[in-house]
């Protein structure tokens, strides 16, 4: 069944060279080792909490790229991109802000900057596309589109990168149930459709109550950041979440947005 899982991931990523890993963070570490670059560019919002510590553990310089509500500032990216750098970014920033992956790719390639795409919130969508990344990875952990609760994958644009990763991959062996993983991969579209329906309803309800939603103009997202003013509004949003069995997190929070908001975590709704 492992081969069927890999084939499904090839279809979802548009990368021919794919491997399973034991967890998403192992894929981050593996990606940065393989990059061979001295500098790691990461978004100032909407990335993941391990980007910087893993990069620093490898003695790499970290530069934060400006963002607006987790959307990468392309002018600032162009300023810092160079042949000694790798961009590590989430293609749906903070799980609510789809990036312009083609423009990001074009900028990076014009500067010989390697691209590592985090697809934890975009697997199964147009924002996970190997035509615009050298390396893609994702976790299959809790609250992800493929919520297997364990493991992850990494994919490569070239056979050379996969070959270079061969020895490192033996240390990050996938230990999950491939039969269960295959079922999850085949049902990813259904899960995303379900989550989209919930997101759309949450946005409609919050707008009806007069709240401002960060990123509501985007066509896709798995988190709904709702701005609030004061304790009364915060408690009203919390009450809504409790009533509808939805979890939330409080911002400012680097992995979401640095604005004051309550992020309704639609992605935490289980399909089971």
mmCIF file of C-alpha atoms in Angstrom:
data_model
loop_
_atom_site.group_PDB
_atom_site.id
_atom_site.type_symbol
_atom_site.label_atom_id
_atom_site.label_comp_id
_atom_site.label_asym_id
_atom_site.label_seq_id
_atom_site.Cartn_x
_atom_site.Cartn_y
_atom_site.Cartn_z
ATOM 1 C CA UNK A 1 0.000 0.000 0.000
ATOM 2 C CA UNK A 2 2.982 2.313 0.455
ATOM 3 C CA UNK A 3 3.424 2.555 -3.323
ATOM 4 C CA UNK A 4 -0.225 3.592 -3.723
ATOM 5 C CA UNK A 5 0.268 6.315 -1.097
ATOM 6 C CA UNK A 6 3.336 7.627 -2.904
ATOM 7 C CA UNK A 7 1.494 7.624 -6.221
ATOM 8 C CA UNK A 8 -1.354 9.604 -4.689
ATOM 9 C CA UNK A 9 1.130 12.114 -3.279
ATOM 10 C CA UNK A 10 2.784 12.449 -6.680
ATOM 11 C CA UNK A 11 -0.610 13.402 -8.065
ATOM 12 C CA UNK A 12 -1.311 15.873 -5.241
ATOM 13 C CA UNK A 13 2.113 17.572 -5.363
ATOM 14 C CA UNK A 14 2.981 17.350 -9.077
ATOM 15 C CA UNK A 15 6.391 16.052 -7.961
ATOM 16 C CA UNK A 16 7.623 12.690 -9.253
ATOM 17 C CA UNK A 17 9.993 12.078 -6.349
ATOM 18 C CA UNK A 18 8.222 11.539 -3.025
ATOM 19 C CA UNK A 19 9.051 9.883 0.301
ATOM 20 C CA UNK A 20 7.142 9.328 3.543
ATOM 21 C CA UNK A 21 8.649 10.670 6.787
ATOM 22 C CA UNK A 22 7.974 10.161 10.462
ATOM 23 C CA UNK A 23 6.806 13.743 11.077
ATOM 24 C CA UNK A 24 6.579 17.216 9.594
ATOM 25 C CA UNK A 25 9.450 18.674 11.607
ATOM 26 C CA UNK A 26 11.739 15.929 10.314
ATOM 27 C CA UNK A 27 10.855 17.110 6.823
ATOM 28 C CA UNK A 28 11.722 20.719 7.739
ATOM 29 C CA UNK A 29 15.109 19.609 9.054
ATOM 30 C CA UNK A 30 15.755 17.383 6.050
ATOM 31 C CA UNK A 31 14.766 20.148 3.622
ATOM 32 C CA UNK A 32 17.104 22.704 5.156
ATOM 33 C CA UNK A 33 20.016 20.257 5.264
ATOM 34 C CA UNK A 34 19.487 19.410 1.589
ATOM 35 C CA UNK A 35 19.202 23.054 0.587
ATOM 36 C CA UNK A 36 22.902 23.617 1.213
ATOM 37 C CA UNK A 37 22.161 27.336 1.630
ATOM 38 C CA UNK A 38 23.600 29.645 4.275
ATOM 39 C CA UNK A 39 20.530 31.846 4.720
ATOM 40 C CA UNK A 40 16.909 30.907 5.369
ATOM 41 C CA UNK A 41 14.161 33.360 4.455
ATOM 42 C CA UNK A 42 10.968 32.884 6.473
ATOM 43 C CA UNK A 43 7.743 34.916 6.614
ATOM 44 C CA UNK A 44 7.278 37.219 9.613
ATOM 45 C CA UNK A 45 3.732 35.884 10.046
ATOM 46 C CA UNK A 46 1.878 32.749 9.075
ATOM 47 C CA UNK A 47 4.754 30.264 9.030
ATOM 48 C CA UNK A 48 5.449 27.599 11.629
ATOM 49 C CA UNK A 49 7.123 27.846 15.030
ATOM 50 C CA UNK A 50 9.965 25.430 14.215
ATOM 51 C CA UNK A 51 11.231 27.179 11.072
ATOM 52 C CA UNK A 52 13.614 29.497 12.892
ATOM 53 C CA UNK A 53 14.902 27.171 15.667
ATOM 54 C CA UNK A 54 15.637 24.379 13.206
ATOM 55 C CA UNK A 55 17.442 26.787 10.870
ATOM 56 C CA UNK A 56 19.462 28.207 13.758
ATOM 57 C CA UNK A 57 20.330 24.703 14.976
ATOM 58 C CA UNK A 58 21.964 24.183 11.575
ATOM 59 C CA UNK A 59 23.954 27.424 12.005
ATOM 60 C CA UNK A 60 22.060 29.189 9.270
ATOM 61 C CA UNK A 61 21.253 32.891 9.168
ATOM 62 C CA UNK A 62 17.525 33.652 9.383
ATOM 63 C CA UNK A 63 15.915 36.640 7.672
ATOM 64 C CA UNK A 64 12.241 37.427 8.224
ATOM 65 C CA UNK A 65 10.356 38.583 5.135
ATOM 66 C CA UNK A 66 7.710 41.256 5.659
ATOM 67 C CA UNK A 67 4.072 40.200 5.525
ATOM 68 C CA UNK A 68 0.650 41.806 5.599
ATOM 69 C CA UNK A 69 -1.871 39.587 7.363
ATOM 70 C CA UNK A 70 0.413 36.607 6.652
ATOM 71 C CA UNK A 71 0.728 37.402 2.923
ATOM 72 C CA UNK A 72 4.369 37.663 1.854
ATOM 73 C CA UNK A 73 5.530 41.097 0.708
ATOM 74 C CA UNK A 74 6.935 40.365 -2.747
ATOM 75 C CA UNK A 75 9.032 43.540 -2.825
ATOM 76 C CA UNK A 76 10.763 42.564 0.411
ATOM 77 C CA UNK A 77 11.224 39.014 -0.866
ATOM 78 C CA UNK A 78 12.884 40.368 -3.995
ATOM 79 C CA UNK A 79 15.184 42.475 -1.815
ATOM 80 C CA UNK A 80 16.468 39.494 0.189
ATOM 81 C CA UNK A 81 16.368 36.637 -2.315
ATOM 82 C CA UNK A 82 19.826 35.568 -3.540
ATOM 83 C CA UNK A 83 21.791 32.505 -4.619
ATOM 84 C CA UNK A 84 22.900 31.740 -1.049
ATOM 85 C CA UNK A 85 19.357 31.718 0.328
ATOM 86 C CA UNK A 86 16.437 29.331 0.601
ATOM 87 C CA UNK A 87 12.841 30.441 1.094
ATOM 88 C CA UNK A 88 10.882 28.337 3.588
ATOM 89 C CA UNK A 89 7.224 29.312 3.605
ATOM 90 C CA UNK A 90 3.677 28.066 4.112
ATOM 91 C CA UNK A 91 1.765 28.352 0.834
ATOM 92 C CA UNK A 92 -1.405 29.170 2.795
ATOM 93 C CA UNK A 93 0.014 31.553 5.387
ATOM 94 C CA UNK A 94 -1.388 30.985 8.856
ATOM 95 C CA UNK A 95 -3.866 28.562 7.277
ATOM 96 C CA UNK A 96 -5.941 31.535 6.061
ATOM 97 C CA UNK A 97 -3.825 33.501 3.545
ATOM 98 C CA UNK A 98 -3.060 31.784 0.209
ATOM 99 C CA UNK A 99 0.206 33.041 -1.244
ATOM 100 C CA UNK A 100 0.887 33.979 -4.852
ATOM 101 C CA UNK A 101 2.994 30.871 -5.362
ATOM 102 C CA UNK A 102 3.782 31.631 -9.017
ATOM 103 C CA UNK A 103 5.098 35.147 -8.346
ATOM 104 C CA UNK A 104 7.077 33.860 -5.373
ATOM 105 C CA UNK A 105 8.559 31.170 -7.612
ATOM 106 C CA UNK A 106 9.420 33.642 -10.374
ATOM 107 C CA UNK A 107 11.157 36.002 -7.945
ATOM 108 C CA UNK A 108 13.135 33.239 -6.274
ATOM 109 C CA UNK A 109 14.187 31.605 -9.526
ATOM 110 C CA UNK A 110 15.360 34.935 -10.940
ATOM 111 C CA UNK A 111 17.692 35.157 -7.912
ATOM 112 C CA UNK A 112 18.677 31.438 -7.803
ATOM 113 C CA UNK A 113 16.916 31.052 -4.450
ATOM 114 C CA UNK A 114 15.765 27.545 -3.535
ATOM 115 C CA UNK A 115 12.091 27.167 -2.563
ATOM 116 C CA UNK A 116 10.797 24.910 0.201
ATOM 117 C CA UNK A 117 6.998 24.884 0.340
ATOM 118 C CA UNK A 118 5.162 23.911 3.519
ATOM 119 C CA UNK A 119 1.904 22.308 2.348
ATOM 120 C CA UNK A 120 0.456 21.508 5.787
ATOM 121 C CA UNK A 121 -2.558 23.680 5.013
ATOM 122 C CA UNK A 122 -2.625 23.390 1.236
ATOM 123 C CA UNK A 123 -2.265 19.706 0.333
ATOM 124 C CA UNK A 124 -5.108 18.822 -1.989
ATOM 125 C CA UNK A 125 -5.493 22.387 -3.297
ATOM 126 C CA UNK A 126 -4.040 24.497 -6.106
ATOM 127 C CA UNK A 127 -1.692 26.085 -3.555
ATOM 128 C CA UNK A 128 0.275 22.850 -3.265
ATOM 129 C CA UNK A 129 1.947 22.714 -6.657
ATOM 130 C CA UNK A 130 5.368 21.252 -7.343
ATOM 131 C CA UNK A 131 5.725 23.348 -10.472
ATOM 132 C CA UNK A 132 6.465 26.239 -8.103
ATOM 133 C CA UNK A 133 8.696 24.598 -5.503
ATOM 134 C CA UNK A 134 11.949 22.657 -5.331
ATOM 135 C CA UNK A 135 10.850 20.801 -2.201
ATOM 136 C CA UNK A 136 7.402 20.321 -0.675
ATOM 137 C CA UNK A 137 6.598 18.819 2.699
ATOM 138 C CA UNK A 138 3.623 18.323 4.963
ATOM 139 C CA UNK A 139 2.693 16.725 8.235
ATOM 140 C CA UNK A 140 -0.118 14.173 8.507
ATOM 141 C CA UNK A 141 -0.561 15.118 12.151
ATOM 142 C CA UNK A 142 -3.534 16.257 14.168
ATOM 143 C CA UNK A 143 -5.678 18.991 12.567
ATOM 144 C CA UNK A 144 -4.095 18.730 9.121
ATOM 145 C CA UNK A 145 -5.982 18.128 5.828
ATOM 146 C CA UNK A 146 -4.697 14.541 6.008
ATOM 147 C CA UNK A 147 -5.220 14.055 9.751
ATOM 148 C CA UNK A 148 -3.646 10.629 10.204
ATOM 149 C CA UNK A 149 -2.255 11.792 13.592
ATOM 150 C CA UNK A 150 1.262 10.705 12.634
ATOM 151 C CA UNK A 151 3.885 10.996 9.915
ATOM 152 C CA UNK A 152 4.286 13.210 6.903
ATOM 153 C CA UNK A 153 5.912 13.381 3.480
ATOM 154 C CA UNK A 154 8.574 15.215 1.533
ATOM 155 C CA UNK A 155 8.742 15.597 -2.238
ATOM 156 C CA UNK A 156 11.407 16.794 -4.638
ATOM 157 C CA UNK A 157 11.437 18.511 -7.993
ATOM 158 C CA UNK A 158 14.445 16.521 -9.191
ATOM 159 C CA UNK A 159 15.756 12.977 -8.904
ATOM 160 C CA UNK A 160 19.085 14.442 -7.783
ATOM 161 C CA UNK A 161 17.525 15.961 -4.643
ATOM 162 C CA UNK A 162 15.801 12.672 -3.832
ATOM 163 C CA UNK A 163 19.089 10.776 -4.226
ATOM 164 C CA UNK A 164 20.889 13.230 -1.971
ATOM 165 C CA UNK A 165 18.187 12.689 0.640
ATOM 166 C CA UNK A 166 18.387 8.897 0.525
ATOM 167 C CA UNK A 167 20.593 8.313 3.557
ATOM 168 C CA UNK A 168 18.825 10.978 5.617
ATOM 169 C CA UNK A 169 15.424 9.476 4.842
ATOM 170 C CA UNK A 170 16.427 6.229 6.555
ATOM 171 C CA UNK A 171 16.544 8.171 9.832
ATOM 172 C CA UNK A 172 13.014 9.552 9.365
ATOM 173 C CA UNK A 173 11.170 6.337 8.552
ATOM 174 C CA UNK A 174 7.366 6.527 8.403
ATOM 175 C CA UNK A 175 5.798 4.323 11.062
ATOM 176 C CA UNK A 176 2.103 4.885 10.399
ATOM 177 C CA UNK A 177 -0.540 2.629 8.851
ATOM 178 C CA UNK A 178 -0.259 3.005 5.067
ATOM 179 C CA UNK A 179 -3.694 1.476 4.510
ATOM 180 C CA UNK A 180 -5.241 4.171 6.689
ATOM 181 C CA UNK A 181 -3.067 6.841 5.072
ATOM 182 C CA UNK A 182 -4.205 5.817 1.594
ATOM 183 C CA UNK A 183 -7.861 6.128 2.621
ATOM 184 C CA UNK A 184 -7.167 9.584 4.068
ATOM 185 C CA UNK A 185 -5.377 10.689 0.898
ATOM 186 C CA UNK A 186 -8.240 9.511 -1.299
ATOM 187 C CA UNK A 187 -10.737 11.401 0.870
ATOM 188 C CA UNK A 188 -8.790 14.661 1.085
ATOM 189 C CA UNK A 189 -11.097 16.471 -1.366
ATOM 190 C CA UNK A 190 -14.145 15.461 0.674
ATOM 191 C CA UNK A 191 -12.497 16.692 3.873
ATOM 192 C CA UNK A 192 -11.516 20.007 2.310
ATOM 193 C CA UNK A 193 -15.049 20.476 0.946
ATOM 194 C CA UNK A 194 -16.461 19.835 4.412
ATOM 195 C CA UNK A 195 -14.072 22.336 6.000
ATOM 196 C CA UNK A 196 -14.829 24.907 3.288
ATOM 197 C CA UNK A 197 -18.529 24.634 4.067
ATOM 198 C CA UNK A 198 -17.849 25.271 7.754
ATOM 199 C CA UNK A 199 -15.517 28.175 6.944
ATOM 200 C CA UNK A 200 -18.096 29.784 4.654
ATOM 201 C CA UNK A 201 -20.773 29.516 7.345
ATOM 202 C CA UNK A 202 -18.500 30.945 10.044
ATOM 203 C CA UNK A 203 -17.572 33.901 7.818
ATOM 204 C CA UNK A 204 -21.235 34.558 7.023
ATOM 205 C CA UNK A 205 -22.207 34.376 10.697
ATOM 206 C CA UNK A 206 -19.379 36.662 11.823
ATOM 207 C CA UNK A 207 -20.111 39.207 9.098
ATOM 208 C CA UNK A 208 -23.785 39.171 10.070
ATOM 209 C CA UNK A 209 -22.771 40.004 13.633
ATOM 210 C CA UNK A 210 -20.690 42.918 12.402
ATOM 211 C CA UNK A 211 -17.181 41.532 12.894
ATOM 212 C CA UNK A 212 -14.214 42.144 10.603
ATOM 213 C CA UNK A 213 -12.556 38.984 9.343
ATOM 214 C CA UNK A 214 -8.927 38.966 8.251
ATOM 215 C CA UNK A 215 -8.535 37.223 4.910
ATOM 216 C CA UNK A 216 -12.230 36.677 4.190
ATOM 217 C CA UNK A 217 -11.577 37.839 0.630
ATOM 218 C CA UNK A 218 -9.410 34.799 -0.028
ATOM 219 C CA UNK A 219 -11.010 31.816 -1.800
ATOM 220 C CA UNK A 220 -9.520 29.264 0.586
ATOM 221 C CA UNK A 221 -8.601 28.935 4.228
ATOM 222 C CA UNK A 222 -8.791 26.549 7.156
ATOM 223 C CA UNK A 223 -8.758 29.198 9.899
ATOM 224 C CA UNK A 224 -11.004 32.259 10.296
ATOM 225 C CA UNK A 225 -9.269 35.183 12.104
ATOM 226 C CA UNK A 226 -11.962 37.445 13.601
ATOM 227 C CA UNK A 227 -10.937 40.879 14.868
ATOM 228 C CA UNK A 228 -12.417 41.991 18.158
ATOM 229 C CA UNK A 229 -12.414 45.040 20.397
ATOM 230 C CA UNK A 230 -12.482 44.434 24.105
ATOM 231 C CA UNK A 231 -13.527 41.637 26.384
ATOM 232 C CA UNK A 232 -17.243 41.687 25.546
ATOM 233 C CA UNK A 233 -16.648 41.044 21.824
ATOM 234 C CA UNK A 234 -14.068 38.388 22.627
ATOM 235 C CA UNK A 235 -16.525 36.564 24.888
ATOM 236 C CA UNK A 236 -19.259 36.745 22.244
ATOM 237 C CA UNK A 237 -16.974 35.071 19.703
ATOM 238 C CA UNK A 238 -15.955 32.470 22.277
ATOM 239 C CA UNK A 239 -19.629 31.751 23.006
ATOM 240 C CA UNK A 240 -20.288 31.280 19.286
ATOM 241 C CA UNK A 241 -17.405 28.808 19.074
ATOM 242 C CA UNK A 242 -18.647 26.858 22.089
ATOM 243 C CA UNK A 243 -22.165 26.693 20.643
ATOM 244 C CA UNK A 244 -20.875 25.349 17.319
ATOM 245 C CA UNK A 245 -18.180 23.040 18.756
ATOM 246 C CA UNK A 246 -15.364 25.065 17.224
ATOM 247 C CA UNK A 247 -11.960 25.661 18.803
ATOM 248 C CA UNK A 248 -10.141 28.979 18.702
ATOM 249 C CA UNK A 249 -6.745 30.505 19.428
ATOM 250 C CA UNK A 250 -5.905 34.058 20.442
ATOM 251 C CA UNK A 251 -3.695 36.410 18.422
ATOM 252 C CA UNK A 252 -1.297 38.245 18.131
ATOM 253 C CA UNK A 253 0.425 34.970 17.304
ATOM 254 C CA UNK A 254 3.343 34.655 14.926
ATOM 255 C CA UNK A 255 2.092 31.484 13.231
ATOM 256 C CA UNK A 256 -1.242 33.181 12.434
ATOM 257 C CA UNK A 257 -1.387 36.998 12.447
ATOM 258 C CA UNK A 258 0.183 39.667 14.632
ATOM 259 C CA UNK A 259 -3.112 41.560 14.771
ATOM 260 C CA UNK A 260 -5.439 41.223 17.744
ATOM 261 C CA UNK A 261 -7.906 38.562 16.689
ATOM 262 C CA UNK A 262 -9.535 35.274 17.600
ATOM 263 C CA UNK A 263 -8.681 32.559 15.096
ATOM 264 C CA UNK A 264 -11.531 30.103 14.720
ATOM 265 C CA UNK A 265 -9.673 26.880 13.970
ATOM 266 C CA UNK A 266 -11.923 25.266 11.372
ATOM 267 C CA UNK A 267 -9.142 22.829 10.494
ATOM 268 C CA UNK A 268 -9.528 21.162 13.897
ATOM 269 C CA UNK A 269 -12.930 19.738 12.985
ATOM 270 C CA UNK A 270 -12.555 15.987 12.542
ATOM 271 C CA UNK A 271 -13.922 14.104 9.561
ATOM 272 C CA UNK A 272 -14.547 11.083 11.747
#
